[in-house]
JSON list of C-alpha atoms in Angstrom, two decimals:
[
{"chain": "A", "resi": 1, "resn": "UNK", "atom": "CA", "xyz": [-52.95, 1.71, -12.18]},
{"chain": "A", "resi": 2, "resn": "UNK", "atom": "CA", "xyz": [-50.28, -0.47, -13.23]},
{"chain": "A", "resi": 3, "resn": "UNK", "atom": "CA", "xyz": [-48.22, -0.87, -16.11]},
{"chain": "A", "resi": 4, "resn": "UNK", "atom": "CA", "xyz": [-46.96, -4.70, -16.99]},
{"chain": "A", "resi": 5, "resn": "UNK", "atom": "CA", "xyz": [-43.01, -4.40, -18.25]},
{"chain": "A", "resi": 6, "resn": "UNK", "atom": "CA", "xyz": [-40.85, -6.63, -19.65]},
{"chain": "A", "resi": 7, "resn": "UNK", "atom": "CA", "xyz": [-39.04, -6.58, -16.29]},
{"chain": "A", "resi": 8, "resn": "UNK", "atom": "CA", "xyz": [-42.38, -7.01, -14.16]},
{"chain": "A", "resi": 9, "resn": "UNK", "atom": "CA", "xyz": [-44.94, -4.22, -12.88]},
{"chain": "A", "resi": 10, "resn": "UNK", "atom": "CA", "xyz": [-44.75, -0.05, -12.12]},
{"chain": "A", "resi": 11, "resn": "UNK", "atom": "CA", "xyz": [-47.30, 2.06, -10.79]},
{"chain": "A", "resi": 12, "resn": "UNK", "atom": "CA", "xyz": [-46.88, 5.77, -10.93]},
{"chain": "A", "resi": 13, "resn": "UNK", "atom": "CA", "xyz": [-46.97, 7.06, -7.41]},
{"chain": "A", "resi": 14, "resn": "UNK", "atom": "CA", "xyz": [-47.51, 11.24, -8.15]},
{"chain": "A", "resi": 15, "resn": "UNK", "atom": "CA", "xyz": [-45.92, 12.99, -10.98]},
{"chain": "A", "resi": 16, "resn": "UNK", "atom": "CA", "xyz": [-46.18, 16.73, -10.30]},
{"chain": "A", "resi": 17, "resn": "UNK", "atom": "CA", "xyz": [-43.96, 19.28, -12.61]},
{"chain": "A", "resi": 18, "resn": "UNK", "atom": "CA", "xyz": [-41.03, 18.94, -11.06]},
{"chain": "A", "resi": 19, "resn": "UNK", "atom": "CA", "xyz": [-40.46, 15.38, -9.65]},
{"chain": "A", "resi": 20, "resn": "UNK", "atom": "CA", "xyz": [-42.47, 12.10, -9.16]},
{"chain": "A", "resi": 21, "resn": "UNK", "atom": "CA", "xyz": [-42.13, 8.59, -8.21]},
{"chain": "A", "resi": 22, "resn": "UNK", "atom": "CA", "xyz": [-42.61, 5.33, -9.69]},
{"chain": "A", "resi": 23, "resn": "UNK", "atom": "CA", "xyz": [-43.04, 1.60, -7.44]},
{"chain": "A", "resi": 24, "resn": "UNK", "atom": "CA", "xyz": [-41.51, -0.69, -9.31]},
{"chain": "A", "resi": 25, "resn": "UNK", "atom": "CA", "xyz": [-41.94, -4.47, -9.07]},
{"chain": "A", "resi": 26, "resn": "UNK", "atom": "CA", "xyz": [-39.32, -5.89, -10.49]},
{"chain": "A", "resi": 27, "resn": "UNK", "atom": "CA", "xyz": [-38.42, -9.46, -11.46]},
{"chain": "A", "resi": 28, "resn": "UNK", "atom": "CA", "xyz": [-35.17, -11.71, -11.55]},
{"chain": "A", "resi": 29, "resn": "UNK", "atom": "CA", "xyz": [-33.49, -12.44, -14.80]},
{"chain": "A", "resi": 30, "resn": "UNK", "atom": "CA", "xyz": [-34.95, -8.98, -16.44]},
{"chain": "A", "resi": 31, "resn": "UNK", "atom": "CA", "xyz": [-33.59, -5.86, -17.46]},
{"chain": "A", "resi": 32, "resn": "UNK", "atom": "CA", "xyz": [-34.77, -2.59, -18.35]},
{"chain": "A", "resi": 33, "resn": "UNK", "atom": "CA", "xyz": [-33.61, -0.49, -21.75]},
{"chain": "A", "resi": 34, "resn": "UNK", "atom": "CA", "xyz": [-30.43, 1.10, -21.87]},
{"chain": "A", "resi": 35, "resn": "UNK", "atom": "CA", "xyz": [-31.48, 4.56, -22.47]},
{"chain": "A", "resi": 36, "resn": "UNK", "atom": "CA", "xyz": [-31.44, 8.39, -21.34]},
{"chain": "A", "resi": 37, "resn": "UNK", "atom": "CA", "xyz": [-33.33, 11.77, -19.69]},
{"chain": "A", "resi": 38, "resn": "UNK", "atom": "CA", "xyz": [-32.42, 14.64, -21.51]},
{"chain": "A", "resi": 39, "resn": "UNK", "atom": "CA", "xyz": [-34.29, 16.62, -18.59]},
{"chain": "A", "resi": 40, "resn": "UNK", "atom": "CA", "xyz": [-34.51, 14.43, -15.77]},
{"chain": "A", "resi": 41, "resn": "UNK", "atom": "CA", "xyz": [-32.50, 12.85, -12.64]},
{"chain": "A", "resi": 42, "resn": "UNK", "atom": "CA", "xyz": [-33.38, 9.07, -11.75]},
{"chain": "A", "resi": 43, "resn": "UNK", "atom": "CA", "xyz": [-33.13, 7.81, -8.18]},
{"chain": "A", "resi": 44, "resn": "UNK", "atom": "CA", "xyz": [-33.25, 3.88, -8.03]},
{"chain": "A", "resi": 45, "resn": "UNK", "atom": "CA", "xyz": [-33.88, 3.16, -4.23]},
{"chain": "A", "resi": 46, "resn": "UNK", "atom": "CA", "xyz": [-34.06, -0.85, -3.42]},
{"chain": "A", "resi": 47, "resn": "UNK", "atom": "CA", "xyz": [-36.55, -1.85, -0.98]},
{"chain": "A", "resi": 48, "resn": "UNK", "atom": "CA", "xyz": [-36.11, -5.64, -1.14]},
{"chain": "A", "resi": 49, "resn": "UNK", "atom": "CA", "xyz": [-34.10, -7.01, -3.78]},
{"chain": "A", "resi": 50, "resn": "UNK", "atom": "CA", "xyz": [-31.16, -6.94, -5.63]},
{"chain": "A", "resi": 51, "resn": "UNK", "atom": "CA", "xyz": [-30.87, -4.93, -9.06]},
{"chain": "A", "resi": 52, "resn": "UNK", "atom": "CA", "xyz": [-27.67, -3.74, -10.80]},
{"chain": "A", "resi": 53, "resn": "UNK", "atom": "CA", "xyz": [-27.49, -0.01, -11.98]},
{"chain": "A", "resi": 54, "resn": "UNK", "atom": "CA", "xyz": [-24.98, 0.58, -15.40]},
{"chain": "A", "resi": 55, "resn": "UNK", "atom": "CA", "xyz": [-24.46, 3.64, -15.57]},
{"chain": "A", "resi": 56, "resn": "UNK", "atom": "CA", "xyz": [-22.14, 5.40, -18.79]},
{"chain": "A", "resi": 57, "resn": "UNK", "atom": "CA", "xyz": [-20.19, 8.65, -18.41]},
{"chain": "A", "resi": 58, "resn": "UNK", "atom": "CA", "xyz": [-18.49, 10.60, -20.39]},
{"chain": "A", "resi": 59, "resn": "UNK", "atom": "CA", "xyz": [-15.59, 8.54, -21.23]},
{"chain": "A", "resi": 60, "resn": "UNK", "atom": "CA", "xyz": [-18.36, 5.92, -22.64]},
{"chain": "A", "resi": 61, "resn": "UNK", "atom": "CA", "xyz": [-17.62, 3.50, -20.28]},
{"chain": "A", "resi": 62, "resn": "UNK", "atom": "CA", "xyz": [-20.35, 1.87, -17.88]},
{"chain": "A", "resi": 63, "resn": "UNK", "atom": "CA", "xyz": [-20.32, 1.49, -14.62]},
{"chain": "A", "resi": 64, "resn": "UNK", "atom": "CA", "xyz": [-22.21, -1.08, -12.38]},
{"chain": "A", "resi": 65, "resn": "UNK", "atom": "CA", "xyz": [-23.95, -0.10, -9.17]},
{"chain": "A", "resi": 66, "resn": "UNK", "atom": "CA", "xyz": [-25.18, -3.18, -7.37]},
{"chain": "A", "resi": 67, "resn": "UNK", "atom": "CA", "xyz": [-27.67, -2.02, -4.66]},
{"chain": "A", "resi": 68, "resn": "UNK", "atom": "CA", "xyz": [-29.94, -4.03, -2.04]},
{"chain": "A", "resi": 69, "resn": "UNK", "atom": "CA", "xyz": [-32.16, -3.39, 0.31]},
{"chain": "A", "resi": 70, "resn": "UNK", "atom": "CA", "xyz": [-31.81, 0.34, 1.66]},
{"chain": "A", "resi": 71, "resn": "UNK", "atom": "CA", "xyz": [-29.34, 1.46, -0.85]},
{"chain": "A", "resi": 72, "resn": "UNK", "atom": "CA", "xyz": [-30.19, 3.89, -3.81]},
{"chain": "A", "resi": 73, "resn": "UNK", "atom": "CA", "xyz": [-28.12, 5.25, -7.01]},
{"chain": "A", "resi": 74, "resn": "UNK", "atom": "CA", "xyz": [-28.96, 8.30, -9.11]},
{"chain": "A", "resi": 75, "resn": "UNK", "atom": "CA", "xyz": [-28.71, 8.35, -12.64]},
{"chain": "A", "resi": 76, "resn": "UNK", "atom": "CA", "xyz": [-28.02, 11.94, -13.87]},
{"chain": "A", "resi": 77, "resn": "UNK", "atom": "CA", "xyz": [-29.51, 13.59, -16.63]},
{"chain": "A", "resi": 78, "resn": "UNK", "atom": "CA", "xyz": [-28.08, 12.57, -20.21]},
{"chain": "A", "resi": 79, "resn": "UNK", "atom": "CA", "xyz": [-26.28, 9.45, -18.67]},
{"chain": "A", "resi": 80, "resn": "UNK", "atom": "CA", "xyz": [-27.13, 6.15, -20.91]},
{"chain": "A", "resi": 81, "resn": "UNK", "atom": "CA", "xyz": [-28.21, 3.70, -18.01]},
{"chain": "A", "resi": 82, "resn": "UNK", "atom": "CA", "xyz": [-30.02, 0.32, -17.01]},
{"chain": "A", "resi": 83, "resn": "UNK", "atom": "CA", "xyz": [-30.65, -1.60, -14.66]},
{"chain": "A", "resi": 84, "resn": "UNK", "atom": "CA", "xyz": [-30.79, -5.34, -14.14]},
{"chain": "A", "resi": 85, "resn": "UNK", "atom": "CA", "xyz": [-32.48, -7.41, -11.58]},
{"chain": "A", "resi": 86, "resn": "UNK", "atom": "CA", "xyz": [-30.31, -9.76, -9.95]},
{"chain": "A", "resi": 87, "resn": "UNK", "atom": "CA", "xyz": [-32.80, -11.25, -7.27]},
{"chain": "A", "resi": 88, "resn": "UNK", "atom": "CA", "xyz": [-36.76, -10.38, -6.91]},
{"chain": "A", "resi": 89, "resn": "UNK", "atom": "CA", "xyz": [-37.91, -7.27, -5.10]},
{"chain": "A", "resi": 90, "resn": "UNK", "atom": "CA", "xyz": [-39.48, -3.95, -4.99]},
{"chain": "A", "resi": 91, "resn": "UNK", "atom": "CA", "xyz": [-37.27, -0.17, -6.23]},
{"chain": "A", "resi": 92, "resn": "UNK", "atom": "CA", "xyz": [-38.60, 2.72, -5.72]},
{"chain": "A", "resi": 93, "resn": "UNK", "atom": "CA", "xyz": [-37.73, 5.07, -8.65]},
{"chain": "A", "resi": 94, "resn": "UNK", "atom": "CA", "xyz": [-37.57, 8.74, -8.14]},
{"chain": "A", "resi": 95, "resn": "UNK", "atom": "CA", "xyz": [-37.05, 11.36, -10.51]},
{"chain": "A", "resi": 96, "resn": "UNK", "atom": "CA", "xyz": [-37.09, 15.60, -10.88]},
{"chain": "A", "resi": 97, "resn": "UNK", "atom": "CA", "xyz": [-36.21, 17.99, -13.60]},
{"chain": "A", "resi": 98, "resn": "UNK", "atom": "CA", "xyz": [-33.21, 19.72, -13.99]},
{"chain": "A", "resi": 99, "resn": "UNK", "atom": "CA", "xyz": [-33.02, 23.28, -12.54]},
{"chain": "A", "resi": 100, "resn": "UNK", "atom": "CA", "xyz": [-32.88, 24.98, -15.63]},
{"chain": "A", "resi": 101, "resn": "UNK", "atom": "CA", "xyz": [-36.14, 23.06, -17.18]},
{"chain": "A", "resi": 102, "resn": "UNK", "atom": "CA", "xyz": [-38.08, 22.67, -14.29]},
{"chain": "A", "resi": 103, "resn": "UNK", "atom": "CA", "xyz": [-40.54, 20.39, -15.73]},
{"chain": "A", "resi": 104, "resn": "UNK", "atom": "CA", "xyz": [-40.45, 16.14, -15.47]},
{"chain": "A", "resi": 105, "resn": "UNK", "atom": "CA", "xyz": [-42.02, 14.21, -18.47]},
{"chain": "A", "resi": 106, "resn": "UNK", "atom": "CA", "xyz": [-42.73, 10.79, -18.12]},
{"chain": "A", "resi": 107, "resn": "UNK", "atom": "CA", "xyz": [-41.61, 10.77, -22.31]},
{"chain": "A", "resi": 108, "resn": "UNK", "atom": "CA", "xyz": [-38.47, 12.19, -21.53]},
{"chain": "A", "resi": 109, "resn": "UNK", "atom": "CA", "xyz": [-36.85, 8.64, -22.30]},
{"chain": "A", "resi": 110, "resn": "UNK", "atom": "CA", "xyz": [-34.37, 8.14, -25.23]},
{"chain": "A", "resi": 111, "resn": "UNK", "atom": "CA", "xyz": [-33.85, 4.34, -25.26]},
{"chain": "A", "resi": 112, "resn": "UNK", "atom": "CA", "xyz": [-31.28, 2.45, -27.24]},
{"chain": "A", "resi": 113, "resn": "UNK", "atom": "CA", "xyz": [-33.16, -0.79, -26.94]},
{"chain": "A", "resi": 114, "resn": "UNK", "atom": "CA", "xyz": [-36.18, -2.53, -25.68]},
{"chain": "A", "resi": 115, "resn": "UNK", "atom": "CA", "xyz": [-34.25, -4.30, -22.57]},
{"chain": "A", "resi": 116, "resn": "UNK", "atom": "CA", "xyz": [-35.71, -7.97, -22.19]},
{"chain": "A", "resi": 117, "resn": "UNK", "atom": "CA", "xyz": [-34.33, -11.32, -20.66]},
{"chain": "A", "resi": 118, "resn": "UNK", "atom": "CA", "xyz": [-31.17, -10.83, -18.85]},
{"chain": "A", "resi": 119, "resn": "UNK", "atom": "CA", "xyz": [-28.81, -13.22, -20.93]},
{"chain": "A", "resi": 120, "resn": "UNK", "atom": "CA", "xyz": [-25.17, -13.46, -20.44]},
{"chain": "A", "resi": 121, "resn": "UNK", "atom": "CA", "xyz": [-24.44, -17.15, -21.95]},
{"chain": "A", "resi": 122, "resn": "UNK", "atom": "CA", "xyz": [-22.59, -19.27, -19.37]},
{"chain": "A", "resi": 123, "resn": "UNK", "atom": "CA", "xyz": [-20.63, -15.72, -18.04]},
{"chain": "A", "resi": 124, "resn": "UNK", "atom": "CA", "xyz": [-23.23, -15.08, -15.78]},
{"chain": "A", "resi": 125, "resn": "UNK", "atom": "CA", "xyz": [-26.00, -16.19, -14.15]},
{"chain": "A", "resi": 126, "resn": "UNK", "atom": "CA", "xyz": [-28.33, -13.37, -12.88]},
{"chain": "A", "resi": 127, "resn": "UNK", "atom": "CA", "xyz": [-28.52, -14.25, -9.09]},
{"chain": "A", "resi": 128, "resn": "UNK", "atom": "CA", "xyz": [-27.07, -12.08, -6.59]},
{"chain": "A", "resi": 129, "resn": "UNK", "atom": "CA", "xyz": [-24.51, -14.83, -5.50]},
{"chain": "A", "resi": 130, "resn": "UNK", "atom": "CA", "xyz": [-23.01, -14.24, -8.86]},
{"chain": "A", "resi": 131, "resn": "UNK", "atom": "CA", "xyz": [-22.64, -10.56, -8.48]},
{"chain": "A", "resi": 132, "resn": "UNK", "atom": "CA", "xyz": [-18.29, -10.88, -8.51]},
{"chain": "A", "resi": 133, "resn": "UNK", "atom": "CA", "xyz": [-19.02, -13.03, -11.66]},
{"chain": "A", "resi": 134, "resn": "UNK", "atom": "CA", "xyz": [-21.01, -10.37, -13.56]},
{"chain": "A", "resi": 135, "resn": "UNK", "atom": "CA", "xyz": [-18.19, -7.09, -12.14]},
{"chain": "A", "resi": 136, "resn": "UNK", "atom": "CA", "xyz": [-15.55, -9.27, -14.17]},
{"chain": "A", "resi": 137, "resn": "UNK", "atom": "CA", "xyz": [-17.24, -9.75, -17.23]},
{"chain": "A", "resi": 138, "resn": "UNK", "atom": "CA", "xyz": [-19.06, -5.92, -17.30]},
{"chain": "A", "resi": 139, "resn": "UNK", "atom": "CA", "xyz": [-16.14, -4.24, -16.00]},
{"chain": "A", "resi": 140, "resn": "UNK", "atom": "CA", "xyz": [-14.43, -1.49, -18.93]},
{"chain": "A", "resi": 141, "resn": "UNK", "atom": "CA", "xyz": [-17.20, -2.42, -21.75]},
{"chain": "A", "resi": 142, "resn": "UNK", "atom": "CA", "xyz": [-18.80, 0.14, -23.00]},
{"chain": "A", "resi": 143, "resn": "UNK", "atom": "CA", "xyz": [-23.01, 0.38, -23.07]},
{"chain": "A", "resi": 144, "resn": "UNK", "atom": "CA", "xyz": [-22.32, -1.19, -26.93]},
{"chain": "A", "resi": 145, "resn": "UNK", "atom": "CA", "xyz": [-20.65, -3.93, -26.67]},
{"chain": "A", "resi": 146, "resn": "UNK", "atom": "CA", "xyz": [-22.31, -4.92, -23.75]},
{"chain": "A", "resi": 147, "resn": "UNK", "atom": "CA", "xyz": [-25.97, -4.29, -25.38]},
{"chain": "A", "resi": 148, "resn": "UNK", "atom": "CA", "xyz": [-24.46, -6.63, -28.05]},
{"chain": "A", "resi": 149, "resn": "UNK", "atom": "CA", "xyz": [-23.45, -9.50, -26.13]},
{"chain": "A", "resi": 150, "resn": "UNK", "atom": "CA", "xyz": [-26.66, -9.17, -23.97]},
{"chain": "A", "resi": 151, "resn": "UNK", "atom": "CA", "xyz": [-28.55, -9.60, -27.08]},
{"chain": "A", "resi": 152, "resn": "UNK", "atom": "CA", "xyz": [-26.24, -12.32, -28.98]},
{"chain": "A", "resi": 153, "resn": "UNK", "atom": "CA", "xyz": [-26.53, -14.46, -25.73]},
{"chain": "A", "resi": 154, "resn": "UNK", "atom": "CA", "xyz": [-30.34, -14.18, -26.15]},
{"chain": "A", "resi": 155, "resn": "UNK", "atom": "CA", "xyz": [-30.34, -15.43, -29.90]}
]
């Protein structure tokens, strides 16, 4: 069955206790919530598209991934993390437990916000021919001041 998102469509391939998958349809100019697993690993695999992965470590800084077609980025457990959609496609999301838990929840999701309209003002325009645009503006911010602007833009 599938789900309607802000971002476009999923439908839950198997979810057994230890990993499962998710086919994402996904939609330009959306983005997902910044949020975390506190038990599980995502996998975002690109099968026709173009999203961007942010990813924040340690340091509190995030990271973009941009991936297309055949390329995939994991998110590790406890790691704050989006991802945008720069041009139309289909991801395949993958996910499994953590060794020491050995159990995957769908509700293991701690989100910071509801994600929504990609909206960076006149910084960037969510397209993948814009991609160098949007590594300038997101590089060094932190998952804050980033959720911030995304949302001020949007206002």
């Amino acid at each position: 069955m599938k789900e309607k998102k802000c971002w476009g469509e999923v439908e839950h391939g198997f979810n057994y206790p230890d990993c499962g998958t998710s086919y994402l349809q996904v939609e330009a100019g959306w983005r997902c919530s910044v949020h975390f697993h506190q038990d599980r690993h995502n996998d975002f695999r690109v099968l026709s598209g173009c999203i961007v992965v942010g990813t924040c470590y340690g340091d509190g800084r995030m990271i973009p991934t941009i991936l297309g077609p055949g390329e995939s980025f994991t998110a590790p457990k406890l790691s704050a993390h989006f991802f945008g959609v720069l041009e139309k496609g289909v991801v395949l999301e993958t996910y499994w437990a953590d060794v020491d838990r050995g159990l995957v929840h769908r509700e293991d999701i701690v989100r910071f916000d509801q994600g929504g309209r990609w909206g960076m003002g006149d910084q960037f325009n969510p397209i993948a021919g814009k991609v160098k645009d949007f590594q300038k503006w997101y590089a060094g911010k932190t998952w804050r001041e980033t959720t911030i602007q995304v949302l001020d833009s949007e206002n």
